Amino acid sequence: MKNKINEALIEKLKSAKNLVFFTGAGMSAESGIPTFRGTDGIWNKFKPEELANFNAFLKNPKLVWEWYQYRKDIIHKSAPNNGHIAIKELEKYYSVSVITQNVDNLHYRAGSSEIYELHGNIEKNYCISCNKRYDFIDFPESTDSPRCECGGLIRPDIVWFGENLPQDQYSSAEKVIEEADIFFSIGTSGIVYPAAYLALNANKLKKFLVEINPVDTELTHIFDLTIRNSSASALENILTTVESFK
Ligand code: BV8
Ligand code: ZN
C-alpha cells in the first residue's frame, strides 16, 4: 500500500535544491544482500573482529579472502533495487549526493553520479607491500590468498575496524552536508563511527533530517521525520511525489 509521504517533507522537497542520501546496508537488503546486524545479519555468523580487521587478515589471509569472495559472489548475483534507482532518478530534479557506508558498488551500478564511499569498495584491491592496484578483477581459485607480482599479499580496499576512513571521501562528505537542504539517512543502524558523525553534523547544522528504516536506530532521536518503511518503497514514494509536482 503506497503510504502518503509527510506534508512537511513535501514542502521541503518543493523548495529544496540539494539532497544528501547517507546509506547503510539496509539500502541493499532488497537486492538480497544480507545486512550486518539485522536478524539475517552476517555479523551473527562472523564476528567483525575475527574478519574485518587487518590483524585477522595477516593471521589468516585465506579465511578473510574466502569471506570477501563469498560476499562478492552474492553481490555479483544481485542488482541495484528500486531504492538505488529512485536516488539516481532524483538527479533529474535536484543536485544529489550519495554518502555510502556500503562496499557493494550498487550505487555506482544504479548510475548515481556523485558518490562518496566511506568504507571502500569490495571490487577494489591493492598490494600491502607495493600498493599496486588490482581493481575490478576476480582472482583465480588458488590454495593461497591472492598475491601481487612482487610477492606481497593483496588485500580488499575496504576500511576495516581500527582503520582510518579515506580522508578525501570523508571531508568531501562533510562539505556536501553543509550545502544540503534535506539529509536522508537510509538503512543504517547508526552505530559505526566516524561515519555516524555525519548524521550528527547534519543535525548540528539544522538540516531537515529524514530517517528511512523499518525500525528505530541509535540515531532516531535526531531526525525531524522518520519513515518506518523499507528503503525501496519509501524512495519510490518520494520519487513519485516529486514527479507529481516538478
Ligand atoms: C576508525 C567494512 C580511526 C568491512 C566496516 C568513535 C570514533 C571513531 C571510531 C570509533 C568510535 N567508536 C567506536 C569506534 C571504532 C569503530 C566502530 O565504530 N565500532 C562500532 C561497531 C562501535 N570504528 C572504526 O573502527 C572505524 N575506524 O574509526 O579509525 C581509529 C583508528 C584506530 C583506533 C580507533 C579509531 C572504521 C569503521 C568501518 C569498519 N568497517 N565495514 C566490511 O564491510 O567487510 S563497518 C560495517 O558497518 C559496514 O561497513 C557497514 O557499512 C557499517 C555500518 O553498518 P550499517 O550499514 O548500519 O548496517 P547494519 O546491519 O548495522 O544496519 C542495517 C540497518 O538497515 C538496520 O538498522 C536495519 O533495520 C535496516 N534495514 C534492514 N532492511 C532494510 C533496512 N532499512 C531500509 N530498508 C530495508 N529493506
Ligand atoms: Zn606488490
Coordinates of C-alpha atoms and ligand atoms in Angstrom, one line a residue:
M1 CA 0.0 0.0 0.0
K2 CA 1.5 3.3 -1.0
N3 CA 1.7 5.4 2.1
K4 CA 1.4 9.2 1.5
I5 CA 4.6 11.0 2.4
N6 CA 4.5 13.5 5.1
E7 CA 3.3 17.1 4.3
A8 CA 6.4 18.7 5.9
L9 CA 8.7 16.6 3.7
I10 CA 6.7 17.5 0.6
E11 CA 7.0 21.2 1.3
K12 CA 10.8 20.8 1.8
L13 CA 11.0 18.8 -1.5
K14 CA 9.3 21.6 -3.3
S15 CA 11.9 24.2 -2.2
A16 CA 15.0 22.0 -1.9
K17 CA 17.9 22.1 -4.4
N18 CA 20.5 19.8 -2.7
L19 CA 19.6 16.3 -1.4
V20 CA 22.1 14.1 0.5
F21 CA 21.5 10.4 0.9
F22 CA 23.5 8.7 3.7
T23 CA 23.1 5.0 3.2
G24 CA 23.9 1.8 5.0
A25 CA 23.5 -2.0 4.5
G26 CA 19.7 -1.8 4.7
M27 CA 19.7 0.1 1.4
S28 CA 20.9 -3.2 -0.3
A29 CA 18.7 -5.6 1.7
E30 CA 16.1 -5.6 -1.1
S31 CA 18.8 -6.5 -3.5
G32 CA 19.3 -9.7 -1.5
I33 CA 22.5 -8.6 0.3
P34 CA 22.5 -9.5 4.0
T35 CA 22.9 -6.6 6.4
F36 CA 25.5 -6.7 9.2
R37 CA 23.4 -6.5 12.4
G38 CA 19.8 -7.3 11.4
T39 CA 18.2 -10.7 12.2
D40 CA 19.8 -12.1 9.0
G41 CA 23.0 -10.1 9.7
I42 CA 26.3 -11.5 8.6
W43 CA 27.9 -10.4 11.9
N44 CA 25.6 -13.0 13.6
K45 CA 27.7 -15.7 11.9
F46 CA 31.0 -14.0 11.8
K47 CA 32.5 -11.6 14.4
P48 CA 33.8 -8.4 12.8
E49 CA 36.9 -8.6 15.0
E50 CA 37.6 -12.1 13.5
L51 CA 37.4 -11.0 9.9
A52 CA 37.1 -7.2 9.2
N53 CA 40.4 -6.2 10.6
F54 CA 44.0 -6.1 9.5
N55 CA 45.5 -8.4 12.1
A56 CA 42.9 -11.1 11.3
F57 CA 43.9 -10.7 7.7
L58 CA 47.6 -11.1 8.4
K59 CA 46.9 -14.1 10.6
N60 CA 44.7 -15.8 8.1
P61 CA 44.5 -14.1 4.7
K62 CA 42.9 -17.1 3.1
L63 CA 39.9 -17.1 5.6
V64 CA 39.4 -13.3 5.1
W65 CA 39.6 -13.7 1.3
E66 CA 37.0 -16.6 1.4
W67 CA 34.7 -14.3 3.3
Y68 CA 35.1 -11.4 0.9
Q69 CA 34.8 -13.8 -2.2
Y70 CA 31.6 -15.2 -0.6
R71 CA 30.2 -11.7 -0.3
K72 CA 31.3 -10.7 -3.8
D73 CA 29.5 -13.8 -5.2
I74 CA 26.3 -12.6 -3.5
I75 CA 26.8 -9.1 -4.8
H76 CA 27.6 -10.3 -8.4
K77 CA 24.2 -12.1 -8.4
S78 CA 22.4 -9.0 -7.0
A79 CA 21.3 -5.9 -8.8
P80 CA 20.5 -2.3 -7.7
N81 CA 17.0 -2.2 -6.3
N82 CA 14.2 0.4 -6.8
G83 CA 15.7 2.5 -4.0
H84 CA 19.1 2.8 -5.7
I85 CA 17.3 3.6 -8.9
A86 CA 15.0 6.2 -7.3
I87 CA 18.0 8.1 -5.9
K88 CA 19.6 8.1 -9.4
E89 CA 16.3 9.3 -10.9
L90 CA 16.0 12.2 -8.4
E91 CA 19.1 13.7 -10.1
K92 CA 16.7 14.9 -12.8
Y93 CA 15.2 17.4 -10.3
Y94 CA 18.0 18.0 -7.6
S95 CA 21.7 18.0 -7.0
V96 CA 22.0 14.6 -5.4
S97 CA 25.0 13.4 -3.3
V98 CA 25.3 9.8 -2.1
I99 CA 27.4 9.1 1.0
T100 CA 27.5 5.4 1.5
Q101 CA 28.9 3.1 4.1
N102 CA 28.3 0.2 1.8
V103 CA 31.1 -1.5 -0.1
D104 CA 28.8 -3.3 -2.6
N105 CA 29.2 -0.9 -5.5
L106 CA 25.4 -0.9 -6.1
H107 CA 25.0 2.9 -6.1
Y108 CA 27.6 3.0 -9.0
R109 CA 25.8 0.2 -10.8
A110 CA 22.5 2.2 -10.4
G111 CA 24.2 5.1 -12.2
S112 CA 24.4 7.7 -9.4
S113 CA 26.8 10.4 -10.4
E114 CA 28.1 11.7 -7.1
I115 CA 29.1 9.0 -4.6
Y116 CA 31.3 9.2 -1.5
E117 CA 32.4 5.7 -0.3
L118 CA 33.3 5.9 3.3
H119 CA 34.3 2.3 3.8
G120 CA 35.8 1.4 0.5
N121 CA 34.6 -0.8 -2.3
I122 CA 34.6 -4.6 -2.4
E123 CA 35.6 -4.6 -6.1
K124 CA 38.8 -2.7 -5.3
N125 CA 42.1 -4.3 -4.0
Y126 CA 45.8 -3.4 -3.5
C127 CA 49.1 -5.0 -2.6
I128 CA 50.1 -4.3 1.0
S129 CA 53.8 -4.3 0.0
C130 CA 54.0 -2.2 -3.1
N131 CA 50.4 -0.7 -3.3
K132 CA 49.9 -1.9 -6.8
R133 CA 46.1 -1.7 -7.6
Y134 CA 44.1 -4.8 -8.5
D135 CA 40.6 -3.2 -9.0
F136 CA 37.6 -4.8 -10.6
I137 CA 39.1 -8.2 -11.2
D138 CA 38.3 -11.6 -9.8
F139 CA 41.2 -13.7 -8.6
P140 CA 41.7 -17.3 -9.8
E141 CA 40.9 -20.1 -7.4
S142 CA 44.1 -21.0 -5.6
T143 CA 45.3 -22.6 -2.4
D144 CA 46.9 -19.4 -1.3
S145 CA 45.3 -16.0 -0.9
P146 CA 45.9 -13.6 -3.9
R147 CA 49.5 -12.4 -4.3
C148 CA 50.9 -9.5 -6.1
E149 CA 53.6 -10.0 -8.8
C150 CA 56.0 -8.6 -6.2
G151 CA 55.0 -11.5 -3.9
G152 CA 53.1 -9.3 -1.5
L153 CA 49.7 -10.0 -0.1
I154 CA 46.8 -8.4 -2.0
R155 CA 44.0 -7.0 0.3
P156 CA 40.5 -5.7 -0.3
D157 CA 40.4 -1.9 -0.4
I158 CA 37.9 -1.8 2.4
V159 CA 38.1 0.1 5.6
W160 CA 38.5 -2.4 8.5
F161 CA 37.8 -1.8 12.1
G162 CA 40.6 0.3 13.6
E163 CA 41.5 1.8 10.2
N164 CA 41.0 5.4 9.2
L165 CA 38.4 6.3 6.6
P166 CA 39.7 7.7 3.3
Q167 CA 40.2 11.4 4.3
D168 CA 39.2 12.8 0.9
Q169 CA 35.9 10.9 0.9
Y170 CA 35.1 11.9 4.5
S171 CA 35.9 15.6 4.1
S172 CA 34.0 15.8 0.8
A173 CA 31.0 14.2 2.6
E174 CA 31.2 16.8 5.3
K175 CA 31.2 19.6 2.7
V176 CA 28.2 18.3 0.8
I177 CA 26.3 18.1 4.1
E178 CA 26.9 21.8 4.7
E179 CA 25.1 22.6 1.4
A180 CA 22.3 20.0 1.9
D181 CA 18.6 21.1 2.1
I182 CA 17.5 17.6 3.1
F183 CA 19.6 14.8 4.7
F184 CA 18.2 11.3 4.3
S185 CA 19.7 8.5 6.5
I186 CA 18.7 5.2 4.9
G187 CA 19.1 1.7 6.1
T188 CA 21.8 2.2 8.7
S189 CA 21.8 1.3 12.4
G190 CA 23.9 4.4 13.0
I191 CA 26.4 2.6 15.3
V192 CA 29.6 2.8 13.3
Y193 CA 31.8 5.8 13.7
P194 CA 33.1 8.1 12.5
A195 CA 30.5 7.6 9.7
A196 CA 27.6 8.2 12.1
Y197 CA 29.2 11.6 13.0
L198 CA 28.0 12.8 9.6
A199 CA 24.4 12.5 10.6
L200 CA 25.2 14.3 13.9
N201 CA 26.8 17.1 11.8
A202 CA 23.7 17.4 9.7
N203 CA 21.7 17.7 12.9
K204 CA 24.0 20.4 14.3
L205 CA 23.7 22.3 11.0
K206 CA 19.9 22.2 11.5
K207 CA 19.3 20.5 8.2
F208 CA 15.9 18.8 7.6
L209 CA 16.7 15.2 8.7
V210 CA 14.7 12.2 7.5
E211 CA 15.4 8.6 8.6
I212 CA 14.2 5.7 6.4
N213 CA 14.3 2.4 8.3
P214 CA 11.7 -0.2 9.3
V215 CA 12.9 0.1 12.9
D216 CA 14.3 2.6 15.4
T217 CA 18.0 3.1 15.4
E218 CA 20.7 4.7 17.6
L219 CA 20.2 7.9 15.7
T220 CA 16.4 8.0 15.5
H221 CA 16.1 10.8 18.2
I222 CA 17.9 13.4 16.0
F223 CA 15.5 13.1 13.0
D224 CA 12.8 15.6 12.1
L225 CA 10.9 12.8 10.3
T226 CA 11.2 9.0 10.5
I227 CA 9.7 6.9 7.7
R228 CA 9.1 3.4 9.1
N229 CA 9.3 1.6 5.8
S230 CA 11.8 -0.2 3.6
S231 CA 14.2 1.9 1.6
A232 CA 12.9 0.8 -1.8
S233 CA 9.2 1.5 -1.1
A234 CA 10.0 4.8 0.7
L235 CA 12.2 6.1 -2.1
E236 CA 9.8 5.1 -4.8
N237 CA 7.1 7.0 -2.9
I238 CA 9.4 10.1 -2.7
L239 CA 10.2 9.9 -6.4
T240 CA 6.5 9.6 -7.4
T241 CA 5.6 12.5 -5.2
V242 CA 8.4 14.7 -6.7
E243 CA 7.4 13.7 -10.2
S244 CA 3.8 14.8 -9.4
F245 CA 4.8 18.5 -8.7
K246 CA 8.0 19.0 -10.7
Ligands
BV8_1 C1 38.2 4.3 12.8 C2 33.9 -2.7 6.3 C3 40.1 5.6 13.5 C4 34.2 -4.1 6.5 C5 33.0 -1.7 8.2 C6 34.3 6.7 17.6 C7 35.1 7.3 16.7 C8 35.9 6.6 15.9 C9 35.9 5.2 15.9 C10 35.1 4.6 16.8 C11 34.3 5.3 17.7 N1 33.6 4.4 18.4 C12 33.9 3.1 18.1 C13 34.9 3.2 17.1 C14 35.5 2.0 16.5 C15 34.8 1.5 15.3 C16 33.3 1.5 15.5 O1 32.6 2.4 15.0 N2 32.8 0.4 16.1 C17 31.4 0.2 16.3 C18 31.0 -1.2 15.9 C19 31.0 0.6 17.7 N3 35.1 2.3 14.1 C20 36.2 2.1 13.4 O2 37.0 1.2 13.7 C21 36.4 2.9 12.1 N4 37.8 3.3 12.1 O3 37.5 5.0 13.5 O4 39.5 4.6 12.6 C22 40.6 4.8 14.6 C23 41.8 4.2 14.4 C24 42.4 3.5 15.5 C25 41.6 3.3 16.7 C26 40.3 3.9 16.8 C27 39.8 4.6 15.8 C28 36.2 2.0 10.9 C29 34.7 1.7 10.7 C30 34.5 1.0 9.4 C31 34.6 -0.5 9.7 N5 34.2 -1.3 8.5 N6 32.8 -2.4 7.2 C32 33.3 -4.9 5.6 O5 32.2 -4.4 5.1 O6 33.6 -6.1 5.4 S1 31.7 -1.3 9.2 C33 30.3 -2.1 8.7 O7 29.2 -1.4 9.5 C34 29.9 -1.9 7.3 O8 30.8 -1.1 6.5 C35 28.6 -1.1 7.4 O9 28.5 -0.2 6.4 C36 28.8 -0.4 8.7 C37 27.5 0.2 9.3 O10 26.5 -0.8 9.4 P1 25.1 -0.5 8.7 O11 25.4 -0.1 7.3 O12 24.4 0.5 9.5 O13 24.4 -1.9 8.7 P2 23.7 -2.6 9.9 O14 23.5 -4.1 9.5 O15 24.3 -2.3 11.2 O16 22.2 -1.9 9.9 C38 21.3 -2.1 8.8 C39 20.1 -1.3 9.1 O17 19.3 -1.4 7.9 C40 19.3 -1.7 10.3 O18 19.0 -0.5 11.0 C41 18.0 -2.3 9.7 O19 16.9 -2.0 10.5 C42 17.9 -1.6 8.4 N7 17.2 -2.3 7.3 C43 17.1 -3.6 7.1 N8 16.4 -3.9 6.0 C44 16.1 -2.6 5.5 C45 16.6 -1.6 6.3 N9 16.5 -0.3 6.1 C46 15.8 0.0 5.0 N10 15.2 -0.9 4.1 C47 15.3 -2.2 4.3 N11 14.8 -3.1 3.5
ZN2 ZN 53.2 -5.8 -4.7

